[in-house]
mmCIF file with all atom_site columns, C-alpha atoms in Angstrom:
data_model
loop_
_atom_site.group_PDB
_atom_site.id
_atom_site.type_symbol
_atom_site.label_atom_id
_atom_site.label_alt_id
_atom_site.label_comp_id
_atom_site.label_asym_id
_atom_site.label_entity_id
_atom_site.label_seq_id
_atom_site.pdbx_PDB_ins_code
_atom_site.Cartn_x
_atom_site.Cartn_y
_atom_site.Cartn_z
_atom_site.occupancy
_atom_site.B_iso_or_equiv
_atom_site.pdbx_formal_charge
_atom_site.auth_seq_id
_atom_site.auth_comp_id
_atom_site.auth_asym_id
_atom_site.auth_atom_id
_atom_site.pdbx_PDB_model_num
ATOM 1   C CA . UNK A 1 1   ? 19.751  24.386  5.526   1.00 0.00 ? 1   UNK A CA 1
ATOM 2   C CA . UNK A 1 2   ? 17.247  25.582  2.962   1.00 0.00 ? 2   UNK A CA 1
ATOM 3   C CA . UNK A 1 3   ? 13.931  26.951  4.158   1.00 0.00 ? 3   UNK A CA 1
ATOM 4   C CA . UNK A 1 4   ? 10.916  24.759  3.358   1.00 0.00 ? 4   UNK A CA 1
ATOM 5   C CA . UNK A 1 5   ? 8.455   26.138  0.865   1.00 0.00 ? 5   UNK A CA 1
ATOM 6   C CA . UNK A 1 6   ? 4.784   26.321  1.781   1.00 0.00 ? 6   UNK A CA 1
ATOM 7   C CA . UNK A 1 7   ? 4.050   23.201  -0.312  1.00 0.00 ? 7   UNK A CA 1
ATOM 8   C CA . UNK A 1 8   ? 6.794   21.187  1.417   1.00 0.00 ? 8   UNK A CA 1
ATOM 9   C CA . UNK A 1 9   ? 5.535   22.240  4.862   1.00 0.00 ? 9   UNK A CA 1
ATOM 10  C CA . UNK A 1 10  ? 1.959   21.213  3.983   1.00 0.00 ? 10  UNK A CA 1
ATOM 11  C CA . UNK A 1 11  ? 2.769   17.826  2.399   1.00 0.00 ? 11  UNK A CA 1
ATOM 12  C CA . UNK A 1 12  ? 5.526   15.328  3.069   1.00 0.00 ? 12  UNK A CA 1
ATOM 13  C CA . UNK A 1 13  ? 6.126   11.588  2.696   1.00 0.00 ? 13  UNK A CA 1
ATOM 14  C CA . UNK A 1 14  ? 8.652   9.439   4.508   1.00 0.00 ? 14  UNK A CA 1
ATOM 15  C CA . UNK A 1 15  ? 9.331   5.712   4.424   1.00 0.00 ? 15  UNK A CA 1
ATOM 16  C CA . UNK A 1 16  ? 8.465   4.071   7.732   1.00 0.00 ? 16  UNK A CA 1
ATOM 17  C CA . UNK A 1 17  ? 9.337   0.527   6.693   1.00 0.00 ? 17  UNK A CA 1
ATOM 18  C CA . UNK A 1 18  ? 10.368  -1.262  3.511   1.00 0.00 ? 18  UNK A CA 1
ATOM 19  C CA . UNK A 1 19  ? 11.099  -4.833  2.541   1.00 0.00 ? 19  UNK A CA 1
ATOM 20  C CA . UNK A 1 20  ? 14.141  -3.935  0.448   1.00 0.00 ? 20  UNK A CA 1
ATOM 21  C CA . UNK A 1 21  ? 17.421  -2.055  0.760   1.00 0.00 ? 21  UNK A CA 1
ATOM 22  C CA . UNK A 1 22  ? 17.152  1.373   -0.857  1.00 0.00 ? 22  UNK A CA 1
ATOM 23  C CA . UNK A 1 23  ? 19.480  3.937   -2.289  1.00 0.00 ? 23  UNK A CA 1
ATOM 24  C CA . UNK A 1 24  ? 18.379  7.564   -2.670  1.00 0.00 ? 24  UNK A CA 1
ATOM 25  C CA . UNK A 1 25  ? 16.853  6.923   -6.113  1.00 0.00 ? 25  UNK A CA 1
ATOM 26  C CA . UNK A 1 26  ? 14.751  3.996   -4.844  1.00 0.00 ? 26  UNK A CA 1
ATOM 27  C CA . UNK A 1 27  ? 13.498  6.058   -1.892  1.00 0.00 ? 27  UNK A CA 1
ATOM 28  C CA . UNK A 1 28  ? 12.338  8.849   -4.188  1.00 0.00 ? 28  UNK A CA 1
ATOM 29  C CA . UNK A 1 29  ? 10.585  6.357   -6.496  1.00 0.00 ? 29  UNK A CA 1
ATOM 30  C CA . UNK A 1 30  ? 8.795   4.692   -3.573  1.00 0.00 ? 30  UNK A CA 1
ATOM 31  C CA . UNK A 1 31  ? 7.606   7.967   -2.053  1.00 0.00 ? 31  UNK A CA 1
ATOM 32  C CA . UNK A 1 32  ? 6.057   9.060   -5.381  1.00 0.00 ? 32  UNK A CA 1
ATOM 33  C CA . UNK A 1 33  ? 2.695   7.287   -5.579  1.00 0.00 ? 33  UNK A CA 1
ATOM 34  C CA . UNK A 1 34  ? 1.341   9.370   -8.470  1.00 0.00 ? 34  UNK A CA 1
ATOM 35  C CA . UNK A 1 35  ? 2.018   6.468   -10.857 1.00 0.00 ? 35  UNK A CA 1
ATOM 36  C CA . UNK A 1 36  ? 0.717   3.777   -8.479  1.00 0.00 ? 36  UNK A CA 1
ATOM 37  C CA . UNK A 1 37  ? -2.548  1.919   -9.048  1.00 0.00 ? 37  UNK A CA 1
ATOM 38  C CA . UNK A 1 38  ? -5.030  2.931   -6.342  1.00 0.00 ? 38  UNK A CA 1
ATOM 39  C CA . UNK A 1 39  ? -6.402  -0.374  -5.026  1.00 0.00 ? 39  UNK A CA 1
ATOM 40  C CA . UNK A 1 40  ? -9.545  1.223   -3.622  1.00 0.00 ? 40  UNK A CA 1
ATOM 41  C CA . UNK A 1 41  ? -10.419 2.487   -7.113  1.00 0.00 ? 41  UNK A CA 1
ATOM 42  C CA . UNK A 1 42  ? -9.529  -0.562  -9.230  1.00 0.00 ? 42  UNK A CA 1
ATOM 43  C CA . UNK A 1 43  ? -10.837 -3.352  -6.984  1.00 0.00 ? 43  UNK A CA 1
ATOM 44  C CA . UNK A 1 44  ? -14.509 -4.042  -6.342  1.00 0.00 ? 44  UNK A CA 1
ATOM 45  C CA . UNK A 1 45  ? -16.669 -6.657  -4.670  1.00 0.00 ? 45  UNK A CA 1
ATOM 46  C CA . UNK A 1 46  ? -16.896 -10.107 -6.232  1.00 0.00 ? 46  UNK A CA 1
ATOM 47  C CA . UNK A 1 47  ? -14.405 -12.275 -8.119  1.00 0.00 ? 47  UNK A CA 1
ATOM 48  C CA . UNK A 1 48  ? -14.983 -10.436 -11.391 1.00 0.00 ? 48  UNK A CA 1
ATOM 49  C CA . UNK A 1 49  ? -13.752 -7.223  -9.736  1.00 0.00 ? 49  UNK A CA 1
ATOM 50  C CA . UNK A 1 50  ? -10.709 -8.692  -7.976  1.00 0.00 ? 50  UNK A CA 1
ATOM 51  C CA . UNK A 1 51  ? -7.103  -8.544  -9.172  1.00 0.00 ? 51  UNK A CA 1
ATOM 52  C CA . UNK A 1 52  ? -4.220  -10.991 -8.781  1.00 0.00 ? 52  UNK A CA 1
ATOM 53  C CA . UNK A 1 53  ? -0.654  -9.743  -8.357  1.00 0.00 ? 53  UNK A CA 1
ATOM 54  C CA . UNK A 1 54  ? 2.714   -11.349 -7.613  1.00 0.00 ? 54  UNK A CA 1
ATOM 55  C CA . UNK A 1 55  ? 4.220   -9.098  -4.918  1.00 0.00 ? 55  UNK A CA 1
ATOM 56  C CA . UNK A 1 56  ? 7.975   -8.863  -4.466  1.00 0.00 ? 56  UNK A CA 1
ATOM 57  C CA . UNK A 1 57  ? 8.366   -5.832  -2.193  1.00 0.00 ? 57  UNK A CA 1
ATOM 58  C CA . UNK A 1 58  ? 6.429   -3.377  -0.078  1.00 0.00 ? 58  UNK A CA 1
ATOM 59  C CA . UNK A 1 59  ? 6.818   -0.083  1.745   1.00 0.00 ? 59  UNK A CA 1
ATOM 60  C CA . UNK A 1 60  ? 4.851   1.661   4.471   1.00 0.00 ? 60  UNK A CA 1
ATOM 61  C CA . UNK A 1 61  ? 4.711   5.387   3.806   1.00 0.00 ? 61  UNK A CA 1
ATOM 62  C CA . UNK A 1 62  ? 4.033   8.016   6.470   1.00 0.00 ? 62  UNK A CA 1
ATOM 63  C CA . UNK A 1 63  ? 2.172   10.904  4.886   1.00 0.00 ? 63  UNK A CA 1
ATOM 64  C CA . UNK A 1 64  ? 1.620   14.357  6.305   1.00 0.00 ? 64  UNK A CA 1
ATOM 65  C CA . UNK A 1 65  ? -0.994  16.313  4.342   1.00 0.00 ? 65  UNK A CA 1
ATOM 66  C CA . UNK A 1 66  ? -2.409  19.481  5.870   1.00 0.00 ? 66  UNK A CA 1
ATOM 67  C CA . UNK A 1 67  ? -5.365  19.381  3.449   1.00 0.00 ? 67  UNK A CA 1
ATOM 68  C CA . UNK A 1 68  ? -6.563  15.918  4.552   1.00 0.00 ? 68  UNK A CA 1
ATOM 69  C CA . UNK A 1 69  ? -9.220  15.365  7.239   1.00 0.00 ? 69  UNK A CA 1
ATOM 70  C CA . UNK A 1 70  ? -6.601  13.446  9.215   1.00 0.00 ? 70  UNK A CA 1
ATOM 71  C CA . UNK A 1 71  ? -3.317  15.151  8.279   1.00 0.00 ? 71  UNK A CA 1
ATOM 72  C CA . UNK A 1 72  ? -1.092  12.237  9.365   1.00 0.00 ? 72  UNK A CA 1
ATOM 73  C CA . UNK A 1 73  ? -1.752  8.797   7.897   1.00 0.00 ? 73  UNK A CA 1
ATOM 74  C CA . UNK A 1 74  ? -0.103  5.726   6.386   1.00 0.00 ? 74  UNK A CA 1
ATOM 75  C CA . UNK A 1 75  ? -0.181  4.412   2.856   1.00 0.00 ? 75  UNK A CA 1
ATOM 76  C CA . UNK A 1 76  ? 0.776   0.841   2.015   1.00 0.00 ? 76  UNK A CA 1
ATOM 77  C CA . UNK A 1 77  ? 2.665   0.371   -1.232  1.00 0.00 ? 77  UNK A CA 1
ATOM 78  C CA . UNK A 1 78  ? 3.062   -3.045  -2.873  1.00 0.00 ? 78  UNK A CA 1
ATOM 79  C CA . UNK A 1 79  ? 5.355   -3.646  -5.845  1.00 0.00 ? 79  UNK A CA 1
ATOM 80  C CA . UNK A 1 80  ? 4.730   -6.623  -8.111  1.00 0.00 ? 80  UNK A CA 1
ATOM 81  C CA . UNK A 1 81  ? 7.221   -8.720  -10.112 1.00 0.00 ? 81  UNK A CA 1
ATOM 82  C CA . UNK A 1 82  ? 6.712   -6.465  -13.170 1.00 0.00 ? 82  UNK A CA 1
ATOM 83  C CA . UNK A 1 83  ? 7.525   -3.296  -11.215 1.00 0.00 ? 83  UNK A CA 1
ATOM 84  C CA . UNK A 1 84  ? 3.920   -2.075  -10.981 1.00 0.00 ? 84  UNK A CA 1
ATOM 85  C CA . UNK A 1 85  ? 3.099   -0.161  -7.815  1.00 0.00 ? 85  UNK A CA 1
ATOM 86  C CA . UNK A 1 86  ? -0.190  -0.514  -5.919  1.00 0.00 ? 86  UNK A CA 1
ATOM 87  C CA . UNK A 1 87  ? -1.196  1.757   -3.049  1.00 0.00 ? 87  UNK A CA 1
ATOM 88  C CA . UNK A 1 88  ? -3.910  1.834   -0.414  1.00 0.00 ? 88  UNK A CA 1
ATOM 89  C CA . UNK A 1 89  ? -4.553  3.218   3.040   1.00 0.00 ? 89  UNK A CA 1
ATOM 90  C CA . UNK A 1 90  ? -6.600  0.149   4.020   1.00 0.00 ? 90  UNK A CA 1
ATOM 91  C CA . UNK A 1 91  ? -5.532  -1.358  7.336   1.00 0.00 ? 91  UNK A CA 1
ATOM 92  C CA . UNK A 1 92  ? -7.599  -4.489  6.689   1.00 0.00 ? 92  UNK A CA 1
ATOM 93  C CA . UNK A 1 93  ? -5.715  -5.085  3.425   1.00 0.00 ? 93  UNK A CA 1
ATOM 94  C CA . UNK A 1 94  ? -2.382  -4.446  5.103   1.00 0.00 ? 94  UNK A CA 1
ATOM 95  C CA . UNK A 1 95  ? -3.047  -6.875  7.960   1.00 0.00 ? 95  UNK A CA 1
ATOM 96  C CA . UNK A 1 96  ? -3.933  -9.671  5.520   1.00 0.00 ? 96  UNK A CA 1
ATOM 97  C CA . UNK A 1 97  ? -1.102  -8.849  3.110   1.00 0.00 ? 97  UNK A CA 1
ATOM 98  C CA . UNK A 1 98  ? 1.559   -8.562  5.811   1.00 0.00 ? 98  UNK A CA 1
ATOM 99  C CA . UNK A 1 99  ? 0.687   -11.971 7.283   1.00 0.00 ? 99  UNK A CA 1
ATOM 100 C CA . UNK A 1 100 ? 0.896   -13.616 3.846   1.00 0.00 ? 100 UNK A CA 1
ATOM 101 C CA . UNK A 1 101 ? 4.052   -11.753 2.794   1.00 0.00 ? 101 UNK A CA 1
ATOM 102 C CA . UNK A 1 102 ? 5.919   -12.535 6.022   1.00 0.00 ? 102 UNK A CA 1
ATOM 103 C CA . UNK A 1 103 ? 5.248   -16.264 5.941   1.00 0.00 ? 103 UNK A CA 1
ATOM 104 C CA . UNK A 1 104 ? 5.840   -16.724 2.217   1.00 0.00 ? 104 UNK A CA 1
ATOM 105 C CA . UNK A 1 105 ? 9.119   -14.765 2.263   1.00 0.00 ? 105 UNK A CA 1
ATOM 106 C CA . UNK A 1 106 ? 10.275  -16.724 5.309   1.00 0.00 ? 106 UNK A CA 1
ATOM 107 C CA . UNK A 1 107 ? 9.528   -19.912 3.347   1.00 0.00 ? 107 UNK A CA 1
ATOM 108 C CA . UNK A 1 108 ? 11.458  -18.504 0.366   1.00 0.00 ? 108 UNK A CA 1
ATOM 109 C CA . UNK A 1 109 ? 8.566   -19.052 -2.021  1.00 0.00 ? 109 UNK A CA 1
ATOM 110 C CA . UNK A 1 110 ? 7.217   -16.876 -4.818  1.00 0.00 ? 110 UNK A CA 1
ATOM 111 C CA . UNK A 1 111 ? 3.497   -16.243 -4.472  1.00 0.00 ? 111 UNK A CA 1
ATOM 112 C CA . UNK A 1 112 ? 0.470   -14.372 -5.743  1.00 0.00 ? 112 UNK A CA 1
ATOM 113 C CA . UNK A 1 113 ? -2.342  -12.679 -3.857  1.00 0.00 ? 113 UNK A CA 1
ATOM 114 C CA . UNK A 1 114 ? -5.902  -12.016 -4.924  1.00 0.00 ? 114 UNK A CA 1
ATOM 115 C CA . UNK A 1 115 ? -7.055  -8.560  -3.833  1.00 0.00 ? 115 UNK A CA 1
ATOM 116 C CA . UNK A 1 116 ? -10.783 -8.010  -3.412  1.00 0.00 ? 116 UNK A CA 1
ATOM 117 C CA . UNK A 1 117 ? -13.460 -6.239  -1.384  1.00 0.00 ? 117 UNK A CA 1
ATOM 118 C CA . UNK A 1 118 ? -15.923 -7.791  1.041   1.00 0.00 ? 118 UNK A CA 1
ATOM 119 C CA . UNK A 1 119 ? -19.067 -6.245  2.522   1.00 0.00 ? 119 UNK A CA 1
ATOM 120 C CA . UNK A 1 120 ? -18.493 -4.791  5.984   1.00 0.00 ? 120 UNK A CA 1
ATOM 121 C CA . UNK A 1 121 ? -20.298 -6.453  8.869   1.00 0.00 ? 121 UNK A CA 1
ATOM 122 C CA . UNK A 1 122 ? -19.911 -3.294  10.962  1.00 0.00 ? 122 UNK A CA 1
ATOM 123 C CA . UNK A 1 123 ? -21.018 -0.656  8.442   1.00 0.00 ? 123 UNK A CA 1
ATOM 124 C CA . UNK A 1 124 ? -24.095 -1.386  6.350   1.00 0.00 ? 124 UNK A CA 1
ATOM 125 C CA . UNK A 1 125 ? -23.549 -0.606  2.656   1.00 0.00 ? 125 UNK A CA 1
ATOM 126 C CA . UNK A 1 126 ? -19.763 -0.297  3.036   1.00 0.00 ? 126 UNK A CA 1
ATOM 127 C CA . UNK A 1 127 ? -17.023 -2.709  2.014   1.00 0.00 ? 127 UNK A CA 1
ATOM 128 C CA . UNK A 1 128 ? -13.417 -3.288  2.969   1.00 0.00 ? 128 UNK A CA 1
ATOM 129 C CA . UNK A 1 129 ? -10.292 -4.259  1.040   1.00 0.00 ? 129 UNK A CA 1
ATOM 130 C CA . UNK A 1 130 ? -8.501  -7.518  1.793   1.00 0.00 ? 130 UNK A CA 1
ATOM 131 C CA . UNK A 1 131 ? -6.440  -10.208 0.092   1.00 0.00 ? 131 UNK A CA 1
ATOM 132 C CA . UNK A 1 132 ? -5.874  -13.962 0.060   1.00 0.00 ? 132 UNK A CA 1
ATOM 133 C CA . UNK A 1 133 ? -3.061  -16.228 -1.031  1.00 0.00 ? 133 UNK A CA 1
ATOM 134 C CA . UNK A 1 134 ? -3.648  -17.739 -4.489  1.00 0.00 ? 134 UNK A CA 1
#
């Protein structure tokens, strides 16, 4: 077994859960979020700052990053019908998205979600990411 380099020991990504079957190529593509749209950066408060996507798949990524404040965290990756990847670490988004995704897939229906931010009731001046069925 090859020895891990310093970079590999300090940063790693694994797939905790995914909605699709994956070969080695698909796993590598999913774990690389450098080309994914960062939801926290592209979505703002209000309808004019929301986005609508048609999700087809998702993955939950476990990230280990020694340089982060919390070195072990999850990222949620959503893939739309055009193959675009969207990523966030927002638990509030994931809870909303997962409920919608599970029920719509069980029903066998295609669907779209609107992704937006709402002001936080717990933290003055902060907002949180969420989504709704369109």
